[in-house]
């Protein structure tokens, strides 16, 4: 973990009479998120952290390296999704396991969105991880999902500006699929201005296969109103790829969006600008699974 990265470790309200408590490391989604997963007025990782801690789970969360060391990351053309998550998450797991209040045999990783996608890679790098909780973990390749999401937001009759943006992201996504993609491919020609190295790491990674190879307990959660990671496009890959494993639980929360905020009607980007909180049923279900 880079020097200066901030950590927050809210302790459980009270140690259980039976001894040390389970622990969980939280991983935010893609982007330069802080330890709270701050998105506008909302802090979904803080909601999860305090909700789980109140129910007897030790929680460790941290500012992502893309938040704490943004300039350093931007200056590294070889930076990848693995660099973004794995060494920092492994260090967090080891720190949590070292605390006397925590049962070192029951330290889990919970990832949201891209954090859920990369969680199996974290567990492969740190075999002590007891299991995974994946919230809205995307399985569709990110560059193709970006085209799908933008097409969804543009609607059936896109404006000229939306149509131009859709054409641009489609062209950039095609560049990711190009067999000629290399670390030297200009980032300006690729989605979100991320480097060729970043996209090669993404393109070659199958989160479902990585999860299936672990043989660890898993809880997979999906919001029914999520338009970014969806019941139709992503969840079937988890269901099919993990169907042969015994200790996998999959739950869909029909009223919840990508951040597991409950609501009604189609979810839109504007929803994230309104103060909300993570569905209490989701927090309770995660806590129950972790403490079992």
mmCIF file of C-alpha atoms in Angstrom:
data_model
loop_
_atom_site.group_PDB
_atom_site.id
_atom_site.type_symbol
_atom_site.label_atom_id
_atom_site.label_comp_id
_atom_site.label_asym_id
_atom_site.label_seq_id
_atom_site.Cartn_x
_atom_site.Cartn_y
_atom_site.Cartn_z
ATOM 1 C CA UNK A 1 0.000 0.000 0.000
ATOM 2 C CA UNK A 2 1.519 3.374 -0.967
ATOM 3 C CA UNK A 3 2.816 5.479 1.875
ATOM 4 C CA UNK A 4 0.203 7.976 2.937
ATOM 5 C CA UNK A 5 -2.871 5.968 1.902
ATOM 6 C CA UNK A 6 -5.594 6.555 4.484
ATOM 7 C CA UNK A 7 -7.391 3.736 6.260
ATOM 8 C CA UNK A 8 -10.526 3.688 8.349
ATOM 9 C CA UNK A 9 -11.252 0.685 10.540
ATOM 10 C CA UNK A 10 -14.554 1.050 12.356
ATOM 11 C CA UNK A 11 -14.632 -1.619 15.078
ATOM 12 C CA UNK A 12 -17.723 -3.641 15.904
ATOM 13 C CA UNK A 13 -19.900 -2.204 18.626
ATOM 14 C CA UNK A 14 -18.991 -5.017 21.030
ATOM 15 C CA UNK A 15 -16.899 -8.194 20.659
ATOM 16 C CA UNK A 16 -19.162 -11.220 20.627
ATOM 17 C CA UNK A 17 -19.043 -13.485 23.668
ATOM 18 C CA UNK A 18 -17.782 -16.358 21.541
ATOM 19 C CA UNK A 19 -14.539 -14.557 20.728
ATOM 20 C CA UNK A 20 -13.026 -12.647 17.792
ATOM 21 C CA UNK A 21 -15.373 -11.355 15.116
ATOM 22 C CA UNK A 22 -15.394 -11.773 11.332
ATOM 23 C CA UNK A 23 -13.864 -9.018 9.239
ATOM 24 C CA UNK A 24 -14.358 -7.659 5.740
ATOM 25 C CA UNK A 25 -12.334 -5.405 3.441
ATOM 26 C CA UNK A 26 -14.395 -3.105 1.208
ATOM 27 C CA UNK A 27 -13.388 -2.371 -2.393
ATOM 28 C CA UNK A 28 -14.924 0.585 -4.230
ATOM 29 C CA UNK A 29 -15.912 0.608 -7.869
ATOM 30 C CA UNK A 30 -13.944 1.912 -10.835
ATOM 31 C CA UNK A 31 -12.726 5.484 -10.513
ATOM 32 C CA UNK A 32 -10.823 7.593 -7.979
ATOM 33 C CA UNK A 33 -13.054 6.820 -4.998
ATOM 34 C CA UNK A 34 -12.310 7.625 -1.383
ATOM 35 C CA UNK A 35 -12.917 5.176 1.473
ATOM 36 C CA UNK A 36 -16.604 6.172 1.612
ATOM 37 C CA UNK A 37 -17.219 5.543 -2.089
ATOM 38 C CA UNK A 38 -18.378 9.155 -2.222
ATOM 39 C CA UNK A 39 -20.657 9.871 -5.187
ATOM 40 C CA UNK A 40 -22.210 13.322 -4.980
ATOM 41 C CA UNK A 41 -23.982 13.577 -1.622
ATOM 42 C CA UNK A 42 -23.914 9.805 -1.106
ATOM 43 C CA UNK A 43 -21.420 7.557 0.678
ATOM 44 C CA UNK A 44 -22.438 3.949 0.026
ATOM 45 C CA UNK A 45 -19.276 2.351 1.415
ATOM 46 C CA UNK A 46 -19.663 4.347 4.614
ATOM 47 C CA UNK A 47 -23.250 3.100 4.835
ATOM 48 C CA UNK A 48 -22.019 -0.472 4.470
ATOM 49 C CA UNK A 49 -19.106 -0.030 6.873
ATOM 50 C CA UNK A 50 -21.121 1.395 9.723
ATOM 51 C CA UNK A 51 -24.079 -0.894 9.066
ATOM 52 C CA UNK A 52 -21.917 -4.017 9.169
ATOM 53 C CA UNK A 53 -19.884 -2.803 12.152
ATOM 54 C CA UNK A 54 -23.094 -2.264 14.103
ATOM 55 C CA UNK A 55 -23.945 -5.913 13.480
ATOM 56 C CA UNK A 56 -20.693 -7.380 14.742
ATOM 57 C CA UNK A 57 -18.395 -7.281 11.701
ATOM 58 C CA UNK A 58 -15.006 -5.526 11.710
ATOM 59 C CA UNK A 59 -14.715 -3.438 8.555
ATOM 60 C CA UNK A 60 -11.635 -1.999 6.858
ATOM 61 C CA UNK A 61 -11.936 0.450 3.967
ATOM 62 C CA UNK A 62 -9.358 2.682 2.329
ATOM 63 C CA UNK A 63 -8.935 5.516 -0.135
ATOM 64 C CA UNK A 64 -8.124 4.046 -3.536
ATOM 65 C CA UNK A 65 -4.670 4.731 -4.926
ATOM 66 C CA UNK A 66 -6.333 6.625 -7.789
ATOM 67 C CA UNK A 67 -7.748 8.994 -5.167
ATOM 68 C CA UNK A 68 -4.798 9.228 -2.761
ATOM 69 C CA UNK A 69 -2.042 9.317 -5.424
ATOM 70 C CA UNK A 70 -3.798 10.541 -8.566
ATOM 71 C CA UNK A 71 -0.770 12.305 -10.076
ATOM 72 C CA UNK A 72 1.484 9.312 -9.498
ATOM 73 C CA UNK A 73 -1.025 7.006 -11.189
ATOM 74 C CA UNK A 74 -1.533 9.366 -14.132
ATOM 75 C CA UNK A 75 2.212 9.438 -14.739
ATOM 76 C CA UNK A 76 2.440 5.635 -15.018
ATOM 77 C CA UNK A 77 1.514 4.445 -18.545
ATOM 78 C CA UNK A 78 1.764 0.816 -17.410
ATOM 79 C CA UNK A 79 -0.849 1.197 -14.657
ATOM 80 C CA UNK A 80 -3.468 -1.576 -14.703
ATOM 81 C CA UNK A 81 -6.621 -2.673 -12.921
ATOM 82 C CA UNK A 82 -4.470 -5.130 -10.974
ATOM 83 C CA UNK A 83 -2.233 -2.270 -9.799
ATOM 84 C CA UNK A 84 -5.332 -0.261 -8.903
ATOM 85 C CA UNK A 85 -6.678 -2.888 -6.518
ATOM 86 C CA UNK A 86 -4.721 -6.028 -5.744
ATOM 87 C CA UNK A 87 -1.641 -4.968 -3.711
ATOM 88 C CA UNK A 88 -3.677 -2.518 -1.628
ATOM 89 C CA UNK A 89 -6.487 -4.990 -0.980
ATOM 90 C CA UNK A 90 -4.016 -7.725 -0.025
ATOM 91 C CA UNK A 91 -2.318 -5.349 2.433
ATOM 92 C CA UNK A 92 -5.729 -4.469 3.881
ATOM 93 C CA UNK A 93 -6.659 -8.133 4.352
ATOM 94 C CA UNK A 94 -3.376 -8.805 6.130
ATOM 95 C CA UNK A 95 -3.801 -5.770 8.366
ATOM 96 C CA UNK A 96 -7.324 -6.784 9.330
ATOM 97 C CA UNK A 97 -6.211 -10.357 10.059
ATOM 98 C CA UNK A 98 -3.517 -9.027 12.415
ATOM 99 C CA UNK A 99 -5.995 -7.312 14.748
ATOM 100 C CA UNK A 100 -6.610 -9.288 17.962
ATOM 101 C CA UNK A 101 -10.346 -8.543 17.845
ATOM 102 C CA UNK A 102 -10.661 -10.206 14.428
ATOM 103 C CA UNK A 103 -10.852 -13.918 13.655
ATOM 104 C CA UNK A 104 -8.077 -14.318 11.048
ATOM 105 C CA UNK A 105 -9.836 -17.328 9.525
ATOM 106 C CA UNK A 106 -12.944 -15.233 8.777
ATOM 107 C CA UNK A 107 -11.699 -12.213 6.828
ATOM 108 C CA UNK A 108 -13.662 -11.621 3.629
ATOM 109 C CA UNK A 109 -13.477 -9.240 0.680
ATOM 110 C CA UNK A 110 -16.533 -7.249 -0.407
ATOM 111 C CA UNK A 111 -16.311 -5.463 -3.732
ATOM 112 C CA UNK A 112 -18.774 -3.148 -5.434
ATOM 113 C CA UNK A 113 -18.968 -2.850 -9.234
ATOM 114 C CA UNK A 114 -15.370 -3.047 -10.529
ATOM 115 C CA UNK A 115 -14.316 -3.817 -6.965
ATOM 116 C CA UNK A 116 -16.539 -6.896 -7.170
ATOM 117 C CA UNK A 117 -15.151 -7.773 -10.559
ATOM 118 C CA UNK A 118 -11.581 -7.726 -9.262
ATOM 119 C CA UNK A 119 -12.361 -9.386 -5.901
ATOM 120 C CA UNK A 120 -11.607 -12.913 -7.226
ATOM 121 C CA UNK A 121 -8.167 -11.720 -8.320
ATOM 122 C CA UNK A 122 -7.553 -10.373 -4.809
ATOM 123 C CA UNK A 123 -8.531 -13.711 -3.281
ATOM 124 C CA UNK A 124 -6.247 -15.555 -5.711
ATOM 125 C CA UNK A 125 -3.357 -13.316 -4.624
ATOM 126 C CA UNK A 126 -4.156 -13.707 -0.904
ATOM 127 C CA UNK A 127 -5.300 -17.290 -0.150
ATOM 128 C CA UNK A 128 -6.243 -16.396 3.436
ATOM 129 C CA UNK A 129 -9.382 -14.616 2.143
ATOM 130 C CA UNK A 130 -12.291 -16.639 3.549
ATOM 131 C CA UNK A 131 -14.810 -15.730 0.858
ATOM 132 C CA UNK A 132 -16.223 -13.009 -1.364
ATOM 133 C CA UNK A 133 -19.203 -10.675 -1.362
ATOM 134 C CA UNK A 134 -19.805 -9.218 -4.827
ATOM 135 C CA UNK A 135 -22.210 -6.282 -5.146
ATOM 136 C CA UNK A 136 -23.136 -5.434 -8.738
ATOM 137 C CA UNK A 137 -19.970 -7.056 -10.026
ATOM 138 C CA UNK A 138 -19.730 -6.603 -13.781
ATOM 139 C CA UNK A 139 -18.956 -9.624 -15.923
ATOM 140 C CA UNK A 140 -19.514 -8.077 -19.356
ATOM 141 C CA UNK A 141 -16.237 -6.614 -20.688
ATOM 142 C CA UNK A 142 -16.090 -3.006 -19.524
ATOM 143 C CA UNK A 143 -15.509 -1.471 -22.948
ATOM 144 C CA UNK A 144 -18.584 -3.223 -24.354
ATOM 145 C CA UNK A 145 -20.640 -2.348 -21.282
ATOM 146 C CA UNK A 146 -19.715 1.307 -21.812
ATOM 147 C CA UNK A 147 -21.306 1.198 -25.273
ATOM 148 C CA UNK A 148 -24.402 -0.538 -23.925
ATOM 149 C CA UNK A 149 -24.841 1.951 -21.072
ATOM 150 C CA UNK A 150 -24.413 4.986 -23.315
ATOM 151 C CA UNK A 151 -26.883 3.527 -25.806
ATOM 152 C CA UNK A 152 -29.352 2.985 -22.946
ATOM 153 C CA UNK A 153 -28.954 6.556 -21.718
ATOM 154 C CA UNK A 154 -29.224 7.994 -25.238
ATOM 155 C CA UNK A 155 -32.615 6.344 -25.701
ATOM 156 C CA UNK A 156 -34.337 5.313 -28.927
ATOM 157 C CA UNK A 157 -34.083 8.783 -30.482
ATOM 158 C CA UNK A 158 -30.688 10.166 -29.426
ATOM 159 C CA UNK A 159 -29.798 13.813 -29.841
ATOM 160 C CA UNK A 160 -27.010 14.669 -32.292
ATOM 161 C CA UNK A 161 -24.649 15.104 -29.330
ATOM 162 C CA UNK A 162 -25.583 11.729 -27.838
ATOM 163 C CA UNK A 163 -25.275 10.043 -31.235
ATOM 164 C CA UNK A 164 -21.795 11.501 -31.687
ATOM 165 C CA UNK A 165 -20.757 10.346 -28.213
ATOM 166 C CA UNK A 166 -22.094 6.865 -28.953
ATOM 167 C CA UNK A 167 -20.139 6.715 -32.209
ATOM 168 C CA UNK A 168 -16.976 7.803 -30.396
ATOM 169 C CA UNK A 169 -17.239 5.239 -27.578
ATOM 170 C CA UNK A 170 -18.093 2.505 -30.091
ATOM 171 C CA UNK A 171 -14.942 3.311 -32.061
ATOM 172 C CA UNK A 172 -12.850 3.309 -28.896
ATOM 173 C CA UNK A 173 -14.364 -0.009 -27.772
ATOM 174 C CA UNK A 174 -13.483 -1.518 -31.148
ATOM 175 C CA UNK A 175 -9.885 -0.404 -30.563
ATOM 176 C CA UNK A 176 -9.853 -2.413 -27.314
ATOM 177 C CA UNK A 177 -11.034 -5.518 -29.190
ATOM 178 C CA UNK A 178 -8.430 -4.999 -31.911
ATOM 179 C CA UNK A 179 -5.816 -7.800 -31.806
ATOM 180 C CA UNK A 180 -3.238 -5.076 -32.376
ATOM 181 C CA UNK A 181 -3.945 -3.398 -29.026
ATOM 182 C CA UNK A 182 -0.655 -2.868 -27.190
ATOM 183 C CA UNK A 183 0.798 -0.822 -24.322
ATOM 184 C CA UNK A 184 1.826 1.702 -26.970
ATOM 185 C CA UNK A 185 -1.703 2.280 -28.261
ATOM 186 C CA UNK A 186 -2.493 5.959 -27.552
ATOM 187 C CA UNK A 187 -4.798 6.327 -24.563
ATOM 188 C CA UNK A 188 -6.637 9.060 -26.457
ATOM 189 C CA UNK A 189 -7.985 6.423 -28.849
ATOM 190 C CA UNK A 190 -9.248 4.159 -26.041
ATOM 191 C CA UNK A 191 -12.285 4.427 -23.723
ATOM 192 C CA UNK A 192 -12.063 6.857 -20.794
ATOM 193 C CA UNK A 193 -8.490 7.800 -21.764
ATOM 194 C CA UNK A 194 -7.138 4.688 -20.035
ATOM 195 C CA UNK A 195 -3.898 3.202 -21.323
ATOM 196 C CA UNK A 196 -3.383 0.219 -23.563
ATOM 197 C CA UNK A 197 -1.848 -1.587 -20.590
ATOM 198 C CA UNK A 198 -4.982 -1.002 -18.540
ATOM 199 C CA UNK A 199 -7.235 -2.346 -21.276
ATOM 200 C CA UNK A 200 -5.043 -5.373 -21.967
ATOM 201 C CA UNK A 201 -5.311 -6.319 -18.297
ATOM 202 C CA UNK A 202 -9.102 -5.854 -18.425
ATOM 203 C CA UNK A 203 -9.528 -7.667 -21.716
ATOM 204 C CA UNK A 204 -7.640 -10.755 -20.579
ATOM 205 C CA UNK A 205 -9.515 -11.125 -17.273
ATOM 206 C CA UNK A 206 -12.588 -13.297 -16.745
ATOM 207 C CA UNK A 207 -13.953 -12.588 -13.238
ATOM 208 C CA UNK A 208 -16.377 -15.511 -13.255
ATOM 209 C CA UNK A 209 -13.730 -18.049 -14.197
ATOM 210 C CA UNK A 210 -11.391 -16.548 -11.610
ATOM 211 C CA UNK A 211 -14.110 -16.811 -8.954
ATOM 212 C CA UNK A 212 -15.001 -20.384 -9.890
ATOM 213 C CA UNK A 213 -11.357 -21.453 -9.555
ATOM 214 C CA UNK A 214 -11.193 -20.253 -5.944
ATOM 215 C CA UNK A 215 -13.540 -22.779 -4.382
ATOM 216 C CA UNK A 216 -14.510 -20.244 -1.688
ATOM 217 C CA UNK A 217 -17.933 -19.204 -0.347
ATOM 218 C CA UNK A 218 -19.483 -16.352 -2.304
ATOM 219 C CA UNK A 219 -22.443 -14.012 -1.948
ATOM 220 C CA UNK A 220 -23.454 -12.338 -5.219
ATOM 221 C CA UNK A 221 -25.892 -9.396 -4.949
ATOM 222 C CA UNK A 222 -27.570 -7.559 -7.820
ATOM 223 C CA UNK A 223 -29.918 -4.596 -8.012
ATOM 224 C CA UNK A 224 -32.930 -5.120 -10.244
ATOM 225 C CA UNK A 225 -33.029 -1.443 -11.324
ATOM 226 C CA UNK A 226 -29.308 -1.243 -12.108
ATOM 227 C CA UNK A 227 -28.677 -0.090 -15.689
ATOM 228 C CA UNK A 228 -24.860 -0.210 -15.390
ATOM 229 C CA UNK A 229 -24.411 -3.801 -14.218
ATOM 230 C CA UNK A 230 -27.615 -5.575 -15.089
ATOM 231 C CA UNK A 231 -29.751 -8.614 -14.390
ATOM 232 C CA UNK A 232 -29.852 -9.283 -18.138
ATOM 233 C CA UNK A 233 -26.236 -8.634 -19.150
ATOM 234 C CA UNK A 234 -24.049 -9.542 -16.164
ATOM 235 C CA UNK A 235 -25.887 -11.713 -13.653
ATOM 236 C CA UNK A 236 -26.419 -14.692 -16.015
ATOM 237 C CA UNK A 237 -22.646 -15.114 -16.279
ATOM 238 C CA UNK A 238 -22.351 -15.399 -12.483
ATOM 239 C CA UNK A 239 -25.269 -17.847 -12.374
ATOM 240 C CA UNK A 240 -23.938 -20.063 -15.146
ATOM 241 C CA UNK A 241 -20.264 -19.932 -14.244
ATOM 242 C CA UNK A 242 -20.790 -20.671 -10.544
ATOM 243 C CA UNK A 243 -23.708 -23.110 -10.879
ATOM 244 C CA UNK A 244 -21.530 -26.126 -10.102
ATOM 245 C CA UNK A 245 -20.320 -24.696 -6.787
ATOM 246 C CA UNK A 246 -22.182 -25.500 -3.578
ATOM 247 C CA UNK A 247 -21.464 -22.499 -1.369
ATOM 248 C CA UNK A 248 -22.647 -19.672 -3.616
ATOM 249 C CA UNK A 249 -25.670 -17.512 -2.811
ATOM 250 C CA UNK A 250 -27.140 -15.143 -5.408
ATOM 251 C CA UNK A 251 -29.725 -12.507 -4.460
ATOM 252 C CA UNK A 252 -31.536 -9.925 -6.586
ATOM 253 C CA UNK A 253 -33.043 -6.821 -4.964
ATOM 254 C CA UNK A 254 -35.688 -5.742 -7.428
ATOM 255 C CA UNK A 255 -36.082 -2.178 -6.093
ATOM 256 C CA UNK A 256 -32.359 -1.341 -5.917
ATOM 257 C CA UNK A 257 -30.136 0.553 -8.353
ATOM 258 C CA UNK A 258 -26.389 0.257 -8.967
ATOM 259 C CA UNK A 259 -25.521 1.699 -5.547
ATOM 260 C CA UNK A 260 -28.186 -0.475 -3.904
ATOM 261 C CA UNK A 261 -30.360 2.525 -3.208
ATOM 262 C CA UNK A 262 -34.019 1.413 -3.230
ATOM 263 C CA UNK A 263 -36.509 3.245 -5.399
ATOM 264 C CA UNK A 264 -39.187 2.954 -8.047
ATOM 265 C CA UNK A 265 -39.222 3.417 -11.793
ATOM 266 C CA UNK A 266 -36.251 3.426 -14.133
ATOM 267 C CA UNK A 267 -32.931 4.369 -12.553
ATOM 268 C CA UNK A 268 -31.170 7.426 -14.022
ATOM 269 C CA UNK A 269 -27.823 9.191 -13.428
ATOM 270 C CA UNK A 270 -29.749 12.050 -11.789
ATOM 271 C CA UNK A 271 -30.734 9.699 -8.965
ATOM 272 C CA UNK A 272 -27.153 9.677 -7.701
ATOM 273 C CA UNK A 273 -27.348 13.409 -7.067
ATOM 274 C CA UNK A 274 -30.098 12.930 -4.489
ATOM 275 C CA UNK A 275 -29.068 11.998 -0.914
ATOM 276 C CA UNK A 276 -29.854 8.337 -0.301
ATOM 277 C CA UNK A 277 -28.658 5.326 1.682
ATOM 278 C CA UNK A 278 -27.866 1.701 0.936
ATOM 279 C CA UNK A 279 -30.864 -0.600 1.289
ATOM 280 C CA UNK A 280 -31.027 -1.761 4.923
ATOM 281 C CA UNK A 281 -32.112 -5.214 3.757
ATOM 282 C CA UNK A 282 -28.874 -5.514 1.772
ATOM 283 C CA UNK A 283 -26.793 -4.507 4.797
ATOM 284 C CA UNK A 284 -28.637 -7.004 6.999
ATOM 285 C CA UNK A 285 -28.264 -9.821 4.456
ATOM 286 C CA UNK A 286 -24.536 -9.208 4.057
ATOM 287 C CA UNK A 287 -24.048 -9.055 7.827
ATOM 288 C CA UNK A 288 -25.997 -12.272 8.286
ATOM 289 C CA UNK A 289 -23.928 -14.066 5.638
ATOM 290 C CA UNK A 290 -20.623 -12.844 7.074
ATOM 291 C CA UNK A 291 -21.469 -13.718 10.663
ATOM 292 C CA UNK A 292 -22.768 -17.169 9.722
#
